[in-house]
PDB file of N, CA and C in Angstrom:
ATOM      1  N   UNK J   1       5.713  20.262 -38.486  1.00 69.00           N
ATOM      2  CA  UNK J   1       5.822  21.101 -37.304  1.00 69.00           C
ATOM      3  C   UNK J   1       7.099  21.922 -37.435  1.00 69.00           C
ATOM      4  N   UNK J   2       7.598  23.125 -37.521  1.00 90.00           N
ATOM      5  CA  UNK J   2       7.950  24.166 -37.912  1.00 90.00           C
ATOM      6  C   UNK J   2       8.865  24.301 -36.431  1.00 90.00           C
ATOM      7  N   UNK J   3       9.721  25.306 -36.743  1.00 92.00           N
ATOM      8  CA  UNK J   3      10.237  25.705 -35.526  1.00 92.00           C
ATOM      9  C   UNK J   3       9.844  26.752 -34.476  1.00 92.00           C
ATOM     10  N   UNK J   4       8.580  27.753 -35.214  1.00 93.00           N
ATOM     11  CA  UNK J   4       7.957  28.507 -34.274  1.00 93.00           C
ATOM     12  C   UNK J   4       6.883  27.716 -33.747  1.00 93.00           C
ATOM     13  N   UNK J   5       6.485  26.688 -34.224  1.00 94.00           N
ATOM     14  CA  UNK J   5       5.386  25.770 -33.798  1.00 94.00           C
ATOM     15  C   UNK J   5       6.081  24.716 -32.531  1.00 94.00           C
ATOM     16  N   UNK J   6       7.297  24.957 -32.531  1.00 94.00           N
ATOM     17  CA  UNK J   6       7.748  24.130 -31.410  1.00 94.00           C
ATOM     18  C   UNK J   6       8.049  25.128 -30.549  1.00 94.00           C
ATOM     19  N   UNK J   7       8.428  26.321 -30.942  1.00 96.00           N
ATOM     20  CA  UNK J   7       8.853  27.232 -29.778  1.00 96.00           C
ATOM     21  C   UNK J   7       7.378  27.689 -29.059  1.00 96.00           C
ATOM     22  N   UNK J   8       6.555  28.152 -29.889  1.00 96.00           N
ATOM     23  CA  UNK J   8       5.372  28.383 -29.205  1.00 96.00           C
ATOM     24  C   UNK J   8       4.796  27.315 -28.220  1.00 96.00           C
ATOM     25  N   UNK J   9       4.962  25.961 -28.440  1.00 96.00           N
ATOM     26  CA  UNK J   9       4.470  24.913 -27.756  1.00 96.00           C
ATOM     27  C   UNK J   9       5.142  25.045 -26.288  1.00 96.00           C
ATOM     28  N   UNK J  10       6.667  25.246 -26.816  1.00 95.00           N
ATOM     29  CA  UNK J  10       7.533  25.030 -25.286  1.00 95.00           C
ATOM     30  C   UNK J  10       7.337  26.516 -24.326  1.00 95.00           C
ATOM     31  N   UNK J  11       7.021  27.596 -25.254  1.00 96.00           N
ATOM     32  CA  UNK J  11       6.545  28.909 -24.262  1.00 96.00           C
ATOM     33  C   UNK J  11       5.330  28.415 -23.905  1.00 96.00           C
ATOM     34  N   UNK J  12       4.354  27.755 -24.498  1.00 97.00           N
ATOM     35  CA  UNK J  12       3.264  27.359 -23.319  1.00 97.00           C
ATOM     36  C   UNK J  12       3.355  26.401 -22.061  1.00 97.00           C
ATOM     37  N   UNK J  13       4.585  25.640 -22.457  1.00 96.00           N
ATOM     38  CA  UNK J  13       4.343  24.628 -21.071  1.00 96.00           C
ATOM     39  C   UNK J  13       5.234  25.433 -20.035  1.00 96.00           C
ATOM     40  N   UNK J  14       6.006  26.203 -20.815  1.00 93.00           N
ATOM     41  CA  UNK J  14       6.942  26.543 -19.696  1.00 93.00           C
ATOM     42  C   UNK J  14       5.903  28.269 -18.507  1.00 93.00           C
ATOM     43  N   UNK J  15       5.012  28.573 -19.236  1.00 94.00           N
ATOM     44  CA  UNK J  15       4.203  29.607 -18.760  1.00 94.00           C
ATOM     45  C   UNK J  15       3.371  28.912 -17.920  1.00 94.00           C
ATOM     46  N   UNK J  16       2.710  27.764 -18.269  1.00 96.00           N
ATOM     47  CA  UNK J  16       1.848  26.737 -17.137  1.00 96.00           C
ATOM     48  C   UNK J  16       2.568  25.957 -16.381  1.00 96.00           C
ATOM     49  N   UNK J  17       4.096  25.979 -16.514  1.00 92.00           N
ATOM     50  CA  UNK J  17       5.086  25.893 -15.177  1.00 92.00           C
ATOM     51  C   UNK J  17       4.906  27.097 -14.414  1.00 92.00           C
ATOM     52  N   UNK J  18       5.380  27.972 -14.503  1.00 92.00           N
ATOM     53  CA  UNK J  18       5.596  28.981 -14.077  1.00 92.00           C
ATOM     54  C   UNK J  18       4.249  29.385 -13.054  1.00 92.00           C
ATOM     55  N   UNK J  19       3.258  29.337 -13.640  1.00 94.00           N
ATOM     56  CA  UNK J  19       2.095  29.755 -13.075  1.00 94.00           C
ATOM     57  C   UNK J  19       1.399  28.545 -11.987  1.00 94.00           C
ATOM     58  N   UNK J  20       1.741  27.526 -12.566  1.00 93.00           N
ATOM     59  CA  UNK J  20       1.276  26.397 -11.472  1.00 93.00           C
ATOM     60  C   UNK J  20       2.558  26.668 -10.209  1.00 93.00           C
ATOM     61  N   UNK J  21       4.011  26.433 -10.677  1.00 89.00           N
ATOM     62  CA  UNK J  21       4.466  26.884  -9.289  1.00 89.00           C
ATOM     63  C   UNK J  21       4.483  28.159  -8.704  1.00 89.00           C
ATOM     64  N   UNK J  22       3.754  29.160  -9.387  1.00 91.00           N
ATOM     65  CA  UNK J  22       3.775  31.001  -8.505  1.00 91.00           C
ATOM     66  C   UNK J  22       5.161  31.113  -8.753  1.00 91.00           C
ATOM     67  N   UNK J  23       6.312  30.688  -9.840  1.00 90.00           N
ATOM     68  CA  UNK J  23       7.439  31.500 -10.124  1.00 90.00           C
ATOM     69  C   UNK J  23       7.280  32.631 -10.435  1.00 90.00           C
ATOM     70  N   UNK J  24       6.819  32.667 -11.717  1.00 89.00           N
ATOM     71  CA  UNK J  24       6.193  34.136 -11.977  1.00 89.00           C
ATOM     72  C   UNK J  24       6.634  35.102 -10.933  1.00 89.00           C
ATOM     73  N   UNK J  25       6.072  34.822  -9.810  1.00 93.00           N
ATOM     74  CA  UNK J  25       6.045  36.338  -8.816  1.00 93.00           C
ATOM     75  C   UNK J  25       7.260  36.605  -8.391  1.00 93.00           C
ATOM     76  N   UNK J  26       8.618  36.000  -8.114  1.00 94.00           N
ATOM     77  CA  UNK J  26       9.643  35.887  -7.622  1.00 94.00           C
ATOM     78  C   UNK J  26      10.886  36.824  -8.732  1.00 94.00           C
ATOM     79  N   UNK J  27      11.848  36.697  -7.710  1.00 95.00           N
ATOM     80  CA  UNK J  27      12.675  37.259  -8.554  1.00 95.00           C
ATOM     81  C   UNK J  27      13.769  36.161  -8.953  1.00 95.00           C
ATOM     82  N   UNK J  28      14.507  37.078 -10.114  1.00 94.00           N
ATOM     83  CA  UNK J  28      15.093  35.920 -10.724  1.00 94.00           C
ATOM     84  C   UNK J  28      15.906  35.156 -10.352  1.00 94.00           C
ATOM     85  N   UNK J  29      16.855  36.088  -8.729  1.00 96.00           N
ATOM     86  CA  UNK J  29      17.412  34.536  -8.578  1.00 96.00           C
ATOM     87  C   UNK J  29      16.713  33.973  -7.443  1.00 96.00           C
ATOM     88  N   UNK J  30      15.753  33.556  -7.555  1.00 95.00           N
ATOM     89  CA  UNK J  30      14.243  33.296  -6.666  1.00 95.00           C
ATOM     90  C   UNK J  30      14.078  31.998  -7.513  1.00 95.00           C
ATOM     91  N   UNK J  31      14.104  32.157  -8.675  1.00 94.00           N
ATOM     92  CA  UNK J  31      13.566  31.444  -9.555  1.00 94.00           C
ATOM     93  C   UNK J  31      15.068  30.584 -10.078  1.00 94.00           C
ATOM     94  N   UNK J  32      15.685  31.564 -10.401  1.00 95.00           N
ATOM     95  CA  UNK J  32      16.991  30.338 -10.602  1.00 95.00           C
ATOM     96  C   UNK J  32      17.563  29.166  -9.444  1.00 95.00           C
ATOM     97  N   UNK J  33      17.642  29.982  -8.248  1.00 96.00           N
ATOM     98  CA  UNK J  33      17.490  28.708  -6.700  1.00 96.00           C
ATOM     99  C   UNK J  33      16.381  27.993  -6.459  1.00 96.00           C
ATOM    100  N   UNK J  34      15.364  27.999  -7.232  1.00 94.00           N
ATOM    101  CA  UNK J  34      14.435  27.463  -6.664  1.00 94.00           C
ATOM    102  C   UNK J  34      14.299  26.133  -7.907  1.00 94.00           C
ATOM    103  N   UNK J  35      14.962  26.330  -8.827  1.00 94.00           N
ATOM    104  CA  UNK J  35      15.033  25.528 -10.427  1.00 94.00           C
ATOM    105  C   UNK J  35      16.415  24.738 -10.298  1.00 94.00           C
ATOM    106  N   UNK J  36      17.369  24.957  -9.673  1.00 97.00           N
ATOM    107  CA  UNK J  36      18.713  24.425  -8.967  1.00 97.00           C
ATOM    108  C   UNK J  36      18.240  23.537  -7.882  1.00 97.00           C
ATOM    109  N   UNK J  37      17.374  23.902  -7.061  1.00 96.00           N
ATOM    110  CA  UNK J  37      16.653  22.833  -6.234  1.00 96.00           C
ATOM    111  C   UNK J  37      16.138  21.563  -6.395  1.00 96.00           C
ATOM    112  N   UNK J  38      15.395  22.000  -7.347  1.00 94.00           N
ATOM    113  CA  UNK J  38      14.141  21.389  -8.671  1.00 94.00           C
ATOM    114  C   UNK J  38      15.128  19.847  -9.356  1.00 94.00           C
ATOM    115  N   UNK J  39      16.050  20.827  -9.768  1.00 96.00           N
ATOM    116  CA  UNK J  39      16.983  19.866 -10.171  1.00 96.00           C
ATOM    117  C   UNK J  39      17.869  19.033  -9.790  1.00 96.00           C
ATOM    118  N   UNK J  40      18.358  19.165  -8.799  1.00 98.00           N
ATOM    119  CA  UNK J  40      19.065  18.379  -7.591  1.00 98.00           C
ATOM    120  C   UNK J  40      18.253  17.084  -7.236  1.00 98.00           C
ATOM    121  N   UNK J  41      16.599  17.940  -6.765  1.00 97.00           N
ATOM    122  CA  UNK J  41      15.706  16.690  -6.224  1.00 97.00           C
ATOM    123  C   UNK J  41      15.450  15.723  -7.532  1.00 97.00           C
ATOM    124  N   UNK J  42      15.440  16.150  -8.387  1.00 96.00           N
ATOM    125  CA  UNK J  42      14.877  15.246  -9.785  1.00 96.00           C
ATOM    126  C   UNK J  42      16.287  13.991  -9.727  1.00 96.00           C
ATOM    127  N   UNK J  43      17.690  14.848  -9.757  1.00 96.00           N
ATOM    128  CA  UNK J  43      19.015  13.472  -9.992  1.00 96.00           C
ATOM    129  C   UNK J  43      19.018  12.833  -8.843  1.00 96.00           C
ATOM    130  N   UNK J  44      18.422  13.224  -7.302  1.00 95.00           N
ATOM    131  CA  UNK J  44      18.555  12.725  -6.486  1.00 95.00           C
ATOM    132  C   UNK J  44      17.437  11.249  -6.731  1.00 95.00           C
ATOM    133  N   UNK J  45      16.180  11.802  -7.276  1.00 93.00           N
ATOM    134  CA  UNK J  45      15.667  10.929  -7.710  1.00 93.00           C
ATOM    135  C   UNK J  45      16.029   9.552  -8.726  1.00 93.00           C
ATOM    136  N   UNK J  46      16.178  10.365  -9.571  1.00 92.00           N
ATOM    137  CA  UNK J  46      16.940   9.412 -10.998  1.00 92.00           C
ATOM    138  C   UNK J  46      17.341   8.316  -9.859  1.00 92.00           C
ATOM    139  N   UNK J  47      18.809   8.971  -9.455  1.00 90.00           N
ATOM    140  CA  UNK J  47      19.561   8.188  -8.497  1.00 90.00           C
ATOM    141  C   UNK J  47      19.346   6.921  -7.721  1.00 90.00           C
ATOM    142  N   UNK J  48      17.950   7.348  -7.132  1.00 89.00           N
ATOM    143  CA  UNK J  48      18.151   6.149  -6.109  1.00 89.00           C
ATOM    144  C   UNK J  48      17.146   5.286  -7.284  1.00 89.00           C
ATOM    145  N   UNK J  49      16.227   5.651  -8.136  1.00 86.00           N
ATOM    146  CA  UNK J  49      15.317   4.967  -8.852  1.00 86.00           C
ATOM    147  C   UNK J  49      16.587   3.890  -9.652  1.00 86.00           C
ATOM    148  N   UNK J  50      17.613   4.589 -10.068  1.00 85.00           N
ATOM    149  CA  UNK J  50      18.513   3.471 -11.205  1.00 85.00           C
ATOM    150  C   UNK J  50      19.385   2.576 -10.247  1.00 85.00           C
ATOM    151  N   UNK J  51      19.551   3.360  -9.310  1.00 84.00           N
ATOM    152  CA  UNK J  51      20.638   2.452  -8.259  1.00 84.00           C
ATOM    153  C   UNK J  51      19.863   1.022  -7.857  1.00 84.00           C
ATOM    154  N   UNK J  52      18.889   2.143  -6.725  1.00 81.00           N
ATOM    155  CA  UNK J  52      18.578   1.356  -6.049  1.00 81.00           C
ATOM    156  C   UNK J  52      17.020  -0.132  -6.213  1.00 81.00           C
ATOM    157  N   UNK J  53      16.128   0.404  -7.030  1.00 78.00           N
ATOM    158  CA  UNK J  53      14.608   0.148  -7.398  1.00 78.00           C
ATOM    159  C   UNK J  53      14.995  -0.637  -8.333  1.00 78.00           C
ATOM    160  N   UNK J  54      16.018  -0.176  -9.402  1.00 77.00           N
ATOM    161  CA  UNK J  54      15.891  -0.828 -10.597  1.00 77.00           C
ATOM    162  C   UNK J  54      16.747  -2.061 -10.352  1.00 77.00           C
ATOM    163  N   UNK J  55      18.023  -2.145  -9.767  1.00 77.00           N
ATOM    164  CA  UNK J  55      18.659  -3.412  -9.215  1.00 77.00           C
ATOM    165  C   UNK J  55      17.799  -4.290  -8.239  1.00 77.00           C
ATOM    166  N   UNK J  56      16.536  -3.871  -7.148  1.00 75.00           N
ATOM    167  CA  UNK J  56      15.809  -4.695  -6.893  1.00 75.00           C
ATOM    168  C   UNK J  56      14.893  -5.706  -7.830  1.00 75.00           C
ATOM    169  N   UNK J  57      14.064  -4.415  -8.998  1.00 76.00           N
ATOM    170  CA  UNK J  57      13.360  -5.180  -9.809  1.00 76.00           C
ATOM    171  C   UNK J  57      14.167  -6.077 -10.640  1.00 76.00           C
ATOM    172  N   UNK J  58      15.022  -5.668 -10.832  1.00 72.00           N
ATOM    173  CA  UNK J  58      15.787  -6.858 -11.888  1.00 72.00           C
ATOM    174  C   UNK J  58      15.975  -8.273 -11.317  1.00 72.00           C
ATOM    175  N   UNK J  59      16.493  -7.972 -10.134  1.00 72.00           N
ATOM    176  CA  UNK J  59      16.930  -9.610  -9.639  1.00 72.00           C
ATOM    177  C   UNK J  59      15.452 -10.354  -9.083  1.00 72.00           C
ATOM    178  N   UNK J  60      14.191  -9.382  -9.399  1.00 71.00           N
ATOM    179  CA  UNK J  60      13.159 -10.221  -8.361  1.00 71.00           C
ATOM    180  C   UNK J  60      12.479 -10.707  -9.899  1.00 71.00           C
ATOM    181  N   UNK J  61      13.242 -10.601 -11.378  1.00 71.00           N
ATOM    182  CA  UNK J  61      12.570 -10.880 -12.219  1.00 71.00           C
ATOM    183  C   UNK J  61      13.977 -11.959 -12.866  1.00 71.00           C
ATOM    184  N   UNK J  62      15.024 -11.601 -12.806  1.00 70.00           N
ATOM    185  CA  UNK J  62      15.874 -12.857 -13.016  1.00 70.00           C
ATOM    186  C   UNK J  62      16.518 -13.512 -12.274  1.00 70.00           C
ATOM    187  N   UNK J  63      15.645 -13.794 -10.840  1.00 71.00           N
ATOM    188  CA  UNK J  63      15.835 -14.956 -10.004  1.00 71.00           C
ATOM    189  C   UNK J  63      15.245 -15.671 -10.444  1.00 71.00           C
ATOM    190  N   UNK J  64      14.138 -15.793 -10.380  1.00 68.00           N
ATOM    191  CA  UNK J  64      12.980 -17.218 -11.083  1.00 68.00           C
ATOM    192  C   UNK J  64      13.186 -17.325 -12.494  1.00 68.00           C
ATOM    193  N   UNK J  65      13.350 -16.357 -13.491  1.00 68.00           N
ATOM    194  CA  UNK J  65      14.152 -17.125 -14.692  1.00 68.00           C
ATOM    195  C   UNK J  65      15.424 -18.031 -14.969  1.00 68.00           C
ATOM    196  N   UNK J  66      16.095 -17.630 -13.755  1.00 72.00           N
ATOM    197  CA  UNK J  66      17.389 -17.998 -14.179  1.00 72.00           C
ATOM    198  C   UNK J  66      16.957 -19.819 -13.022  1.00 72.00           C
ATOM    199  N   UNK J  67      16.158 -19.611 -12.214  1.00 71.00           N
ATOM    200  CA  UNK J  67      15.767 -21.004 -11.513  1.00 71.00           C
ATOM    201  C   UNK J  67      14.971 -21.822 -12.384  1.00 71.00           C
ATOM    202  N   UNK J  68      13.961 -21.158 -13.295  1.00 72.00           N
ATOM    203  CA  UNK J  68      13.405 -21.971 -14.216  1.00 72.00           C
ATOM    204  C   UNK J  68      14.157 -22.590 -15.701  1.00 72.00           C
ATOM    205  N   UNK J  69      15.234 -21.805 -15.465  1.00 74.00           N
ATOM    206  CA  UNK J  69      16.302 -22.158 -16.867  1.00 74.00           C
ATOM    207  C   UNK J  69      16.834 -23.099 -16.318  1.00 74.00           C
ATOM    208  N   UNK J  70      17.318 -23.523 -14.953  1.00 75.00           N
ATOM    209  CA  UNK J  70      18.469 -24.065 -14.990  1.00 75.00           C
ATOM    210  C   UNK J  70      18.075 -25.876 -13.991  1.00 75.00           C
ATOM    211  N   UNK J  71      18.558 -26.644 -15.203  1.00 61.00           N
ATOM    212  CA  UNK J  71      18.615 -27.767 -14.981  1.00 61.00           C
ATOM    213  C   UNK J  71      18.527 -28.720 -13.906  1.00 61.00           C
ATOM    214  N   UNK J  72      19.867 -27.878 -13.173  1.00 59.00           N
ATOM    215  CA  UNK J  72      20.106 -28.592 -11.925  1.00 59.00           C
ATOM    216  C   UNK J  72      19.211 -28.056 -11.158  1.00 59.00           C
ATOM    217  N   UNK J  73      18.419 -28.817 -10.442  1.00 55.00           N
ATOM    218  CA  UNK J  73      17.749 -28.608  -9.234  1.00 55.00           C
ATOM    219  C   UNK J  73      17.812 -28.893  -8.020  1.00 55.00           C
ATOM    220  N   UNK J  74      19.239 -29.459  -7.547  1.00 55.00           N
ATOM    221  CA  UNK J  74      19.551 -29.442  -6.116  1.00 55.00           C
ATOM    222  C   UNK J  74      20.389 -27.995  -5.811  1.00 55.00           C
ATOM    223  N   UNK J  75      20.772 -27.025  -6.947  1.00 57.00           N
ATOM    224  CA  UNK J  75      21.761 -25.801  -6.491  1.00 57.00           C
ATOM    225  C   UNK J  75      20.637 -24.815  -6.572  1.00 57.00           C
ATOM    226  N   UNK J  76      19.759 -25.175  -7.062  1.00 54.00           N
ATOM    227  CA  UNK J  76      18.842 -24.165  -6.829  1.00 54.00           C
ATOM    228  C   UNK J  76      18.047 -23.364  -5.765  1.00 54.00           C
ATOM    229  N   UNK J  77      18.076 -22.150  -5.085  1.00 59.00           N
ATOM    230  CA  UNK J  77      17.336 -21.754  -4.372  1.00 59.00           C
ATOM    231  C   UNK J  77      16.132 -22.344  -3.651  1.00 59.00           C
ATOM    232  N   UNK J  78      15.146 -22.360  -2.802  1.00 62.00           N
ATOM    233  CA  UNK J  78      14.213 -22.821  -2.407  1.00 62.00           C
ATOM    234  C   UNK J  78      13.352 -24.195  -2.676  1.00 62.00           C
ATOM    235  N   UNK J  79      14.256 -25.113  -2.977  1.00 58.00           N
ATOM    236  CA  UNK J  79      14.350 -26.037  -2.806  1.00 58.00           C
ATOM    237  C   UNK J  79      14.417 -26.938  -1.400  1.00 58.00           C
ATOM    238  N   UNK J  80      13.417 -27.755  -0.923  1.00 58.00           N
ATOM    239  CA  UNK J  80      13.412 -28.621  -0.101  1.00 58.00           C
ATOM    240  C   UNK J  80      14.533 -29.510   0.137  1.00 58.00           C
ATOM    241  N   UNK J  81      15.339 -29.735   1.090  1.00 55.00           N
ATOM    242  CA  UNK J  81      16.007 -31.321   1.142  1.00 55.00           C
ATOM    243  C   UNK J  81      15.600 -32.145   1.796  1.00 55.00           C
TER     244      UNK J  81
END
């Protein structure tokens, strides 16, 4: 795969961007605020996905490992007395 074979690839996705969001019709700084937007919402995303989602899933997957590893079973969580 060549380097016009990659550039041609990325002028097609970026033309079926363009056309799926109606950039195209706008002007350019229409299109540059509206891609500054685009991008904000995407780190805002990232953001709460690494902060917040991914520190939930982790501990709801190494709570019960770390209860099934560990020996003692009176310090353990959900445990009856």
């Amino acid at each position: 795969m060549g380097v016009s074979a990659l550039l041609e690839f990325f002028n097609y996705w970026w033309t079926r961007y363009l056309l799926t969001t109606e950039l195209y019709m706008v002007e350019k700084w229409e299109r540059v605020t509206i891609h500054v937007i685009f991008f904000i919402l995407f780190m805002l995303i990232w953001y709460f996905n690494y902060s917040i989602v991914l520190s939930l899933t982790s501990n709801l997957l190494v709570t019960p490992v770390r209860y099934l590893l560990s020996s003692d079973t009176e310090t353990s969580p959900n445990v009856a007395t």
